[in-house]
Tab-separated table of C-alpha atoms in Angstrom:
chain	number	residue	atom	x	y	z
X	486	UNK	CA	96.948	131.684	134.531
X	487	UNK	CA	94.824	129.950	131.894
X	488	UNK	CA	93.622	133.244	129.780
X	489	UNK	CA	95.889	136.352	128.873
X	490	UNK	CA	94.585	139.005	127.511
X	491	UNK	CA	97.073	140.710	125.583
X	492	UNK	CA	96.108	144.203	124.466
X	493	UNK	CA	98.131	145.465	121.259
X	494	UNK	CA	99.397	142.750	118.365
X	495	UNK	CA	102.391	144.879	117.043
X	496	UNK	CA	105.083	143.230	117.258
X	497	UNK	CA	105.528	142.838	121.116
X	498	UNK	CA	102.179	141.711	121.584
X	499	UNK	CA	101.837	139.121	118.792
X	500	UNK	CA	105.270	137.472	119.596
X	501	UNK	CA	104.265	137.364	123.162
X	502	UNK	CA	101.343	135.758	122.065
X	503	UNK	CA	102.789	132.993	120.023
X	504	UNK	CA	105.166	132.271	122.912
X	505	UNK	CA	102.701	132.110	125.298
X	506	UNK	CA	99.878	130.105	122.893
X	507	UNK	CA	103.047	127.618	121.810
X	508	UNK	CA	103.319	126.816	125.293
X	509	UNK	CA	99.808	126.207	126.087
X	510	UNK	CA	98.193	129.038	127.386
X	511	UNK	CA	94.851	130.367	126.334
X	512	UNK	CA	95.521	134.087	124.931
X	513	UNK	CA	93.395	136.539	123.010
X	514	UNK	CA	95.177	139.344	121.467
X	515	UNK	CA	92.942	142.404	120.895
X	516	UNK	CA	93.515	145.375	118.515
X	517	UNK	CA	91.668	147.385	116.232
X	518	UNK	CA	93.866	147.908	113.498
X	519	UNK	CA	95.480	144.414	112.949
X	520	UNK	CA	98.702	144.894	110.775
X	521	UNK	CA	99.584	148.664	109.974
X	522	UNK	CA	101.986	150.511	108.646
X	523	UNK	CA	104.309	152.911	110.569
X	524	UNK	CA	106.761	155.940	109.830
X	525	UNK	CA	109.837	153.863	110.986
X	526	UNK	CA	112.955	152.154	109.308
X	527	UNK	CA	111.399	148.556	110.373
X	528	UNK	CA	115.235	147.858	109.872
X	529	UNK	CA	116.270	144.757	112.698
X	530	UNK	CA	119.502	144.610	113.673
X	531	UNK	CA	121.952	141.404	112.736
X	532	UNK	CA	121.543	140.510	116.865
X	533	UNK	CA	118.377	140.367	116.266
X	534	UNK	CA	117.681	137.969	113.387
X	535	UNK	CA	120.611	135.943	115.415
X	536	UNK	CA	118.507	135.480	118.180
X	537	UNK	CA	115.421	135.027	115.890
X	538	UNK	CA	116.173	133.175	112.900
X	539	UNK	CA	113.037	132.910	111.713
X	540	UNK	CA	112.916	136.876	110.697
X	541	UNK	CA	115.218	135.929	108.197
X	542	UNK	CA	114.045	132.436	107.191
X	543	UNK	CA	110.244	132.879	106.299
X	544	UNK	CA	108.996	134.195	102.653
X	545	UNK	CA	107.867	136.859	103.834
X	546	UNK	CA	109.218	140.536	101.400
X	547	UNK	CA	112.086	142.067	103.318
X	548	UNK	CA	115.349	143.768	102.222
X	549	UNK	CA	118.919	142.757	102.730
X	550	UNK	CA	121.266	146.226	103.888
X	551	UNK	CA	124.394	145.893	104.418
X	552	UNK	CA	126.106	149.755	104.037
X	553	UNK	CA	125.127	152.288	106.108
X	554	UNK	CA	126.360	156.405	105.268
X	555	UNK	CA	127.095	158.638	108.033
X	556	UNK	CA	126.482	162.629	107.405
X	557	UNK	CA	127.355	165.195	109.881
X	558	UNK	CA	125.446	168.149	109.969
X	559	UNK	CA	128.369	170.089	107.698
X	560	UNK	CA	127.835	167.154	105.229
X	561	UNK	CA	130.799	165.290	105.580
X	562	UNK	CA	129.999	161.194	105.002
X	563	UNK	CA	131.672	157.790	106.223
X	564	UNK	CA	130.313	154.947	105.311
X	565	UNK	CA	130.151	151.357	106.976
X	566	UNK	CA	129.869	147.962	105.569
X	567	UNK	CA	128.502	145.396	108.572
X	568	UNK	CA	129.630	141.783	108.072
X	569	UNK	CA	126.474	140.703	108.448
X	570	UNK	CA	123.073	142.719	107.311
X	571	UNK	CA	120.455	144.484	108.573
X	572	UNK	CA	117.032	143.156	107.686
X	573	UNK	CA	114.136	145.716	106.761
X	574	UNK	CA	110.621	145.065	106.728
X	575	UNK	CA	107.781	147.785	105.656
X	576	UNK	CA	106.018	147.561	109.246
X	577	UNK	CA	102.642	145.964	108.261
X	578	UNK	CA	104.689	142.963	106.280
X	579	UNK	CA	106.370	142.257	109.495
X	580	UNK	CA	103.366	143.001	112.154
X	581	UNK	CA	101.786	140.781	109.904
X	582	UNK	CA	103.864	138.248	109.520
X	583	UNK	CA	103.806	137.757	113.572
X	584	UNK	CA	100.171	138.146	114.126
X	585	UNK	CA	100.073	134.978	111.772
X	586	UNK	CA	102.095	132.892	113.610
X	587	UNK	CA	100.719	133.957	116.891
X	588	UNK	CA	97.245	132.627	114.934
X	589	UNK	CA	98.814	129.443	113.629
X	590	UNK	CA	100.011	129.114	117.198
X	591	UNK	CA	96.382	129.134	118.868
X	592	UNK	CA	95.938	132.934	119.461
X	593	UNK	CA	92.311	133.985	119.302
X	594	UNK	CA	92.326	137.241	117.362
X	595	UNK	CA	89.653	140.040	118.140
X	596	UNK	CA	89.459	143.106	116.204
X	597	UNK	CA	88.313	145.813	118.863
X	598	UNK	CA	89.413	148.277	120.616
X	599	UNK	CA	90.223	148.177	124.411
X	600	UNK	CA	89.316	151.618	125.941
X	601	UNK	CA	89.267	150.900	130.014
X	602	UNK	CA	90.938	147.853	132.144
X	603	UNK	CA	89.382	146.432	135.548
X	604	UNK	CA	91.540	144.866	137.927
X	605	UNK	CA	88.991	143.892	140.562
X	606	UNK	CA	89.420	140.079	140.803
X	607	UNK	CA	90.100	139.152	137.193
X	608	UNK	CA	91.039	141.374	134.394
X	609	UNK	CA	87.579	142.808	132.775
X	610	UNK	CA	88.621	144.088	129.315
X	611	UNK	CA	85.739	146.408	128.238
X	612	UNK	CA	85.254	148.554	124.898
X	613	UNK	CA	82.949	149.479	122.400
X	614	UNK	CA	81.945	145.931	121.337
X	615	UNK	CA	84.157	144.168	124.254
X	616	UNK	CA	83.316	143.122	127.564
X	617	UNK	CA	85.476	140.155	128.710
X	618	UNK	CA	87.645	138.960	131.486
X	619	UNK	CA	90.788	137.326	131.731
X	620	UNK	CA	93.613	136.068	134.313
X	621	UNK	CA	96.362	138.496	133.258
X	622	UNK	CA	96.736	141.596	130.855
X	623	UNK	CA	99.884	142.155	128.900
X	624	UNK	CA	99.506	146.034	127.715
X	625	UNK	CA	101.206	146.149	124.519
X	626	UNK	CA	99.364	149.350	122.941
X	627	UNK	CA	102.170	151.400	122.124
X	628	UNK	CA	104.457	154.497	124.051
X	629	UNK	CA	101.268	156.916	125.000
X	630	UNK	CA	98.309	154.163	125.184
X	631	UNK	CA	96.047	154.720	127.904
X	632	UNK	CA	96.142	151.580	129.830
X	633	UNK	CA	99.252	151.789	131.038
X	634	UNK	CA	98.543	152.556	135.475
X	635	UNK	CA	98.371	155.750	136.842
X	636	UNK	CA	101.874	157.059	137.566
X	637	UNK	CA	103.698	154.552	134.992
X	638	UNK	CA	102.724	156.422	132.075
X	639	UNK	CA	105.530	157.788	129.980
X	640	UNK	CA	105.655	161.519	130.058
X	641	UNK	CA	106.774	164.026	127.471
X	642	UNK	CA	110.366	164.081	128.656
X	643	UNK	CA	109.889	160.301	128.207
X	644	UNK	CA	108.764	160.358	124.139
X	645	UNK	CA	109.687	161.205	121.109
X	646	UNK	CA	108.234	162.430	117.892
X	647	UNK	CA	108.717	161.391	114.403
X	648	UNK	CA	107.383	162.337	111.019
X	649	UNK	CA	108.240	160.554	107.470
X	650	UNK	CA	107.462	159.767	104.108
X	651	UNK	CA	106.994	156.895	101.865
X	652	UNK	CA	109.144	157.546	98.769
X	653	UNK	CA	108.456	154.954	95.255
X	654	UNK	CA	112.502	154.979	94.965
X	655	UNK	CA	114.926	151.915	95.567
X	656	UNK	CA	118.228	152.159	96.739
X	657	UNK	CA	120.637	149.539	98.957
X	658	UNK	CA	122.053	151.905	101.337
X	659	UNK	CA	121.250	153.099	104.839
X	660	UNK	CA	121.861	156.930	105.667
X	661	UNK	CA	121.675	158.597	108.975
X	662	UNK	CA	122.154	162.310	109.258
X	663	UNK	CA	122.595	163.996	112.570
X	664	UNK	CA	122.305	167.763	112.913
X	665	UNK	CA	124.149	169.954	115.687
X	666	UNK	CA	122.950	170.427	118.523
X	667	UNK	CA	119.597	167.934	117.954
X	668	UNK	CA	118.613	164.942	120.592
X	669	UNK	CA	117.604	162.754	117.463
X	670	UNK	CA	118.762	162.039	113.619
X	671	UNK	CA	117.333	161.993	110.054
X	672	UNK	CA	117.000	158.349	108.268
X	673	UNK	CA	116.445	157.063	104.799
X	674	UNK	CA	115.471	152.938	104.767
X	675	UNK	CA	115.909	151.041	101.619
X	676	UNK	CA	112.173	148.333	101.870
X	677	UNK	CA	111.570	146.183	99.369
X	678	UNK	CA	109.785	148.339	96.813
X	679	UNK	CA	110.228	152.093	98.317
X	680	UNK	CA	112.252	154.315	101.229
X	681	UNK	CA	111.215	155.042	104.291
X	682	UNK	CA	112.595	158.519	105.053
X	683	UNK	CA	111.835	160.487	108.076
X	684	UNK	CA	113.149	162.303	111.216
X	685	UNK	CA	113.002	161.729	114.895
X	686	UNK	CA	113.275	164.341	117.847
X	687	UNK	CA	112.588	164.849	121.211
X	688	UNK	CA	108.908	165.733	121.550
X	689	UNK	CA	109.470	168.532	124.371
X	690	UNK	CA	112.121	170.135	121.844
X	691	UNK	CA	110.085	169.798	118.988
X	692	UNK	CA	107.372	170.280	116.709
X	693	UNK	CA	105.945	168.216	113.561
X	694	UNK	CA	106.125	171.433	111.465
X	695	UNK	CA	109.821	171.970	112.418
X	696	UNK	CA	111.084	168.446	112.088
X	697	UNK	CA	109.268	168.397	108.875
X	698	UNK	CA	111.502	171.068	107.928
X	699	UNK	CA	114.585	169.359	108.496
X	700	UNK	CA	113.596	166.814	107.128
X	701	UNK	CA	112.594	168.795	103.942
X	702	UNK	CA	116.149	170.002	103.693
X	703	UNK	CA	117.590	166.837	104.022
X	704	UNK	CA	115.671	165.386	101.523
X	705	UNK	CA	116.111	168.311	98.974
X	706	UNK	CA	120.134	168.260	99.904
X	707	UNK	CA	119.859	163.961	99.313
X	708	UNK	CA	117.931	164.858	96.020
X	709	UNK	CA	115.046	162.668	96.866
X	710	UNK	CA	111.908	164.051	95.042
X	711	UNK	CA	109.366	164.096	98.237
X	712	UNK	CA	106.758	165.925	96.268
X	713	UNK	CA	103.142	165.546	97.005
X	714	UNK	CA	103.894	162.363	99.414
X	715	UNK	CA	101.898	162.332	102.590
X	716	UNK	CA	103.370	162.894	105.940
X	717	UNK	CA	102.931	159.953	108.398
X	718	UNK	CA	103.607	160.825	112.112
X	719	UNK	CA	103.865	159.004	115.069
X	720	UNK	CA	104.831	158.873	118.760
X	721	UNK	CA	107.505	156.767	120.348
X	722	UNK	CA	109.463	156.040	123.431
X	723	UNK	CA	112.279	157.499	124.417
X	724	UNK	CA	112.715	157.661	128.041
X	725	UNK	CA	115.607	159.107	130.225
X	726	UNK	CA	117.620	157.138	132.104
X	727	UNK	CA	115.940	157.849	135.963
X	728	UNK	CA	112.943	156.690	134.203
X	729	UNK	CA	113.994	153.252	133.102
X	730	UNK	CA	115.197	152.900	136.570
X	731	UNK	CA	112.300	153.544	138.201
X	732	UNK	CA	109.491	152.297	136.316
X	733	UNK	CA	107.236	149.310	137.134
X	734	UNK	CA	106.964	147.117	134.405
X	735	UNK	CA	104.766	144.750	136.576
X	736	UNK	CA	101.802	144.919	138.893
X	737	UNK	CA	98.383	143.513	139.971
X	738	UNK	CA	97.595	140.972	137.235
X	739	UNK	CA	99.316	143.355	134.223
X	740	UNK	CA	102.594	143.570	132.536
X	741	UNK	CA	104.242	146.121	129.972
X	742	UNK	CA	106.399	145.208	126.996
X	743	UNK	CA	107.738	146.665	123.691
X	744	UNK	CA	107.114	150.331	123.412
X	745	UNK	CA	104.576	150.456	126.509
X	746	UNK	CA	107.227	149.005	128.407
X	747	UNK	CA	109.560	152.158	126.710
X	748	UNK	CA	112.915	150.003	126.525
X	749	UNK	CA	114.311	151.478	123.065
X	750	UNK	CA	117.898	152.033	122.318
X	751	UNK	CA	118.298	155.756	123.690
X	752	UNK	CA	120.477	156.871	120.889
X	753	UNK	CA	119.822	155.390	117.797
X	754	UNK	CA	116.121	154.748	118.635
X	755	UNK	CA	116.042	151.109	117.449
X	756	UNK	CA	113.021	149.214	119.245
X	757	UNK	CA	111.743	146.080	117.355
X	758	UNK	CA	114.404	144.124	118.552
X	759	UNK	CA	113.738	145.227	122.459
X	760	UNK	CA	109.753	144.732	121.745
X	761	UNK	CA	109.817	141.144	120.592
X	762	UNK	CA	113.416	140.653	123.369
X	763	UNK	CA	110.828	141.797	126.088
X	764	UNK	CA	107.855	140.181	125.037
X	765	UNK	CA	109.810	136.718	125.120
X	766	UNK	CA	111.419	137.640	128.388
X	767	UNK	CA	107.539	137.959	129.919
X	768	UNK	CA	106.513	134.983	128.163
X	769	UNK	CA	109.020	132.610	129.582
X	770	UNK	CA	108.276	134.473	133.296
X	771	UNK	CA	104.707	134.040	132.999
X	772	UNK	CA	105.606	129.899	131.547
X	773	UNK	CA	107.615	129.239	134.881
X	774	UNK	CA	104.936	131.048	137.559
X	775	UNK	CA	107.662	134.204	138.432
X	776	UNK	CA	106.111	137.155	136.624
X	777	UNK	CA	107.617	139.178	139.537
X	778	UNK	CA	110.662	138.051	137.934
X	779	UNK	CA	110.188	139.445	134.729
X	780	UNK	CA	111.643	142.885	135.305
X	781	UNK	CA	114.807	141.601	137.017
X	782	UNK	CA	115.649	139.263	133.597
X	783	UNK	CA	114.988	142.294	131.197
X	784	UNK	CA	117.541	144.521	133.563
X	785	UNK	CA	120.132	141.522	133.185
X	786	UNK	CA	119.473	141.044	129.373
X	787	UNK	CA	119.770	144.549	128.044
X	788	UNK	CA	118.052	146.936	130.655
X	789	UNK	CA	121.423	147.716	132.509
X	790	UNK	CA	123.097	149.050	128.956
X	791	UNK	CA	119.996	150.880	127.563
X	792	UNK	CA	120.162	152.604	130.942
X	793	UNK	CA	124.212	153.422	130.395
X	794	UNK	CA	123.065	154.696	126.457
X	795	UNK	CA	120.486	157.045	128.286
X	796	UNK	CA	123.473	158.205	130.746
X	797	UNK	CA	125.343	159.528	127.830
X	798	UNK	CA	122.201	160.378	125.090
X	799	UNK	CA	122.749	163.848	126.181
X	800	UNK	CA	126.421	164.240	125.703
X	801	UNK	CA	126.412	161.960	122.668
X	802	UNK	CA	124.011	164.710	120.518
X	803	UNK	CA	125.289	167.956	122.393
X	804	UNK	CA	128.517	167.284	123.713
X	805	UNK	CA	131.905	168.427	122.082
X	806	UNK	CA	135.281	166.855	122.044
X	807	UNK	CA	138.514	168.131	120.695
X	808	UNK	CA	136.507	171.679	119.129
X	809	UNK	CA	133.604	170.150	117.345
X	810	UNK	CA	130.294	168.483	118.297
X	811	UNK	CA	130.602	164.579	119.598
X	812	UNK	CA	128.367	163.797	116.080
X	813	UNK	CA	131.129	165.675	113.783
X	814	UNK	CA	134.437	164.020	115.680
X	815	UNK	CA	132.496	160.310	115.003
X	816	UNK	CA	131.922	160.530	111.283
X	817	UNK	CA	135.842	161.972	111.137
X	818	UNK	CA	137.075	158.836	113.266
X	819	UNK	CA	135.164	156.533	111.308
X	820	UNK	CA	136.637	158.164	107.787
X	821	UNK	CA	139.882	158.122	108.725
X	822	UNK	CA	140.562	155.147	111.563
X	823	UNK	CA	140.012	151.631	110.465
X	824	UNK	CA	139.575	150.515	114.181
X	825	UNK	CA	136.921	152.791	115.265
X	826	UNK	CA	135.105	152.218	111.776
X	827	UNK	CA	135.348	148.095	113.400
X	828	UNK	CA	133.515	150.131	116.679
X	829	UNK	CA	130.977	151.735	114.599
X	830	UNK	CA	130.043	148.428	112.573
X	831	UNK	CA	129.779	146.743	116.118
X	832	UNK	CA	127.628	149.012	117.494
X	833	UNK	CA	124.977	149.316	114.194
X	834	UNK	CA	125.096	145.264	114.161
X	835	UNK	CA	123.396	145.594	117.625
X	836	UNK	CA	126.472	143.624	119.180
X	837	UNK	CA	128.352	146.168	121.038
X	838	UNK	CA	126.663	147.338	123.842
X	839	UNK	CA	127.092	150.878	125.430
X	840	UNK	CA	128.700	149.651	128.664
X	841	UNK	CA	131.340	147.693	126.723
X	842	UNK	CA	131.702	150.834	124.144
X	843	UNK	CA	132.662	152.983	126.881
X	844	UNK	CA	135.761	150.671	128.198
X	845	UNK	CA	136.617	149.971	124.149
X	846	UNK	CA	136.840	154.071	123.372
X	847	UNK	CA	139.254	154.480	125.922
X	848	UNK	CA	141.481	151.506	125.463
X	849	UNK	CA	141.662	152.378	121.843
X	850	UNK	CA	141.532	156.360	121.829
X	851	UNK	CA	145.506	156.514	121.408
X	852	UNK	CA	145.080	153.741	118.084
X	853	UNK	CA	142.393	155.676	116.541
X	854	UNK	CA	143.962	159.263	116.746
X	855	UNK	CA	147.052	157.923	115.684
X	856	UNK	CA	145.047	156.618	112.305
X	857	UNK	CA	143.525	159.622	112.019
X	858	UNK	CA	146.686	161.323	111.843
X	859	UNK	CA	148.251	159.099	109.763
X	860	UNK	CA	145.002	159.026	107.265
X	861	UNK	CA	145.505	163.211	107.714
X	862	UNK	CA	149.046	163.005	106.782
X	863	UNK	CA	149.044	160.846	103.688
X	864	UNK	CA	145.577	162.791	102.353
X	865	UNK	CA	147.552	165.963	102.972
X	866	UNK	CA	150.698	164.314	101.176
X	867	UNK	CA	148.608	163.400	98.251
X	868	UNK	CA	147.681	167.184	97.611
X	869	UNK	CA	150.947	168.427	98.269
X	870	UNK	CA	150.108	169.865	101.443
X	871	UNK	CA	152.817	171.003	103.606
């Protein structure tokens, strides 16, 4: 294949790109926008910068988080300290940061937008100012872009909806908020020079005007001043587990990664690390001649264990154990038992994955509850509680 056409240069498509250019391949990345901002964290897991050191090495502004606070919907708090941190970018620093080294790699950059795809013989890419063809097309556009094949388009059960603002504030901590009863959460991300705050929900469930009023509350309860900021919204994946099964992620002469592909972690909604893991994944398949290959090595990478998070999504934001909701009993463990607090700063540092969680809960159930009873006790003994 000497020319791929790679349509979207987020950061999927512009790491894909690099890869791809790097390793001699002729590749045009086209979007309209170019770098631009999103209503997301932008936060990338330690696994991530481990696997790409480079996120952490070049100049580019970024914050260093290391704490993370837990709030239940009642408003009780644990917090977590990770051993290593998570890096945040403000979304355009970052996209940008890869489109340029997918330029200093050789990419050829065009500006327009892609409206229709042709796969009669070679790709023809056409759009308002674009008609051009190419060998292959890697469809990087985003969750609902319209590119994506008949019948391997994401549907509404498959997305998610989230709304946000930009706040001038600086802080050093993470929070996460989960309310009862809600597929989703509430987030505040230290950047550089401001907070990204904003709320994420299942876009079936929800609307903008009623996640924008929990996130309201949450703001007013965190005592952020969110006064005359605008509201960014956007839509991303978040696909059940029958669908990540079942979905091609390869056909005729096209390919799908990052959040066209819709492999995002099911719970907590992270995705940067699985767009620039996929992207990489279809480079090195399309570098060795076995695209057809490319879905099997994202199912043995990650694939298998996002599917086992989307298993238990459900349970995980409705489910109840021992009274209370599954949210409620997590932020108590983590208070109160040093060994499931070590689970929790696993699983935020992106290196426990949710097959292994499920064998590690149950072979350490009996440890935590007897630290939580012990933590109980000695709180109880401090107030002269008998």
């Amino acid at each position: 294949m000497e020319h791929i056409a790679i349509i979207g240069a987020g950061p999927a498509g512009a790491f894909c790109g690099e890869r791809l250019a790097r390793a001699g391949a002729c590749v045009t990345l086209f979007d309209k926008r170019g770098a631009w901002e999103k209503p997301c964290g932008g936060g990338l897991t330690p696994k991530a910068v481990e696997t790409y050191p480079f996120l952490l090495q070049v100049p580019h502004p970024k914050k260093e988080v290391s704490d993370v606070e837990l709030i239940a919907d009642e408003g009780l708090r644990a917090r977590l300290h990770l051993g290593k941190p998570i890096v945040i970018y403000a979304r355009e620093v970052l996209n940008r940061m890869l489109l340029e080294r997918a330029m200093a790699a050789g990419c050829r950059m065009v500006q327009e937008h892609i409206s229709q795809l042709d796969f009669n013989g070679r790709v023809r890419l056409l759009g308002p100012a674009v008609d051009e063809t190419a060998d292959f097309a890697v469809i990087a556009a985003g969750a609902r872009n319209p590119l994506v094949p008949d019948g391997e388009r994401l549907s509404p059960n498959d997305l998610e909806l989230t709304v946000g603002y930009f706040l001038p504030l600086e802080e050093s901590l993470v929070r996460i908020q989960f309310v009862r009863d809600f597929a989703g959460y509430l987030w505040s991300f230290p950047r550089v020079d401001h907070l990204s705050v904003g709320i994420c929900g299942k876009m079936l469930a929800n609307t903008a005007a009623s996640l924008r009023a929990k996130l309201d509350r949450f703001l007013k309860q965190e005592g952020l001043d969110f006064r005359q900021r605008k509201l960014y919204s956007h839509v991303l994946p978040s696909p059940q587990a029958s669908t990540l099964r079942q979905r091609r992620l390869v056909g005729y002469r096209w390919a799908l990664i990052g959040d066209a592909a819709g492999w995002v972690d099911p719970i907590t909604g992270e995705g940067l690390y699985y767009a620039l893991r996929s992207a990489d994944l279809l480079a090195q398949s399309l570098m060795v001649g076995d695209v057809e290959g490319y879905p099997r090595r994202l199912l043995e990478d990650f694939g298998r264990d996002l599917i086992a998070g989307a298993e238990i999504a459900h349970r995980f934001f409705f489910g109840r154990f021992l009274g209370r909701s599954v949210t409620t009993r997590m932020i108590q463990f983590t208070r109160r038992s040093a060994s499931f607090r070590k689970l929790m700063e696993d699983l935020f540092s992106g290196t426990l994955g949710y097959r292994a969680l499920k064998r590690r809960l149950w072979s350490s159930l009996l440890l935590n509850l007897a630290e939580m009873t012990a933590s109980f006790l000695a709180s109880a003994a401090r107030f002269g509680v008998r």
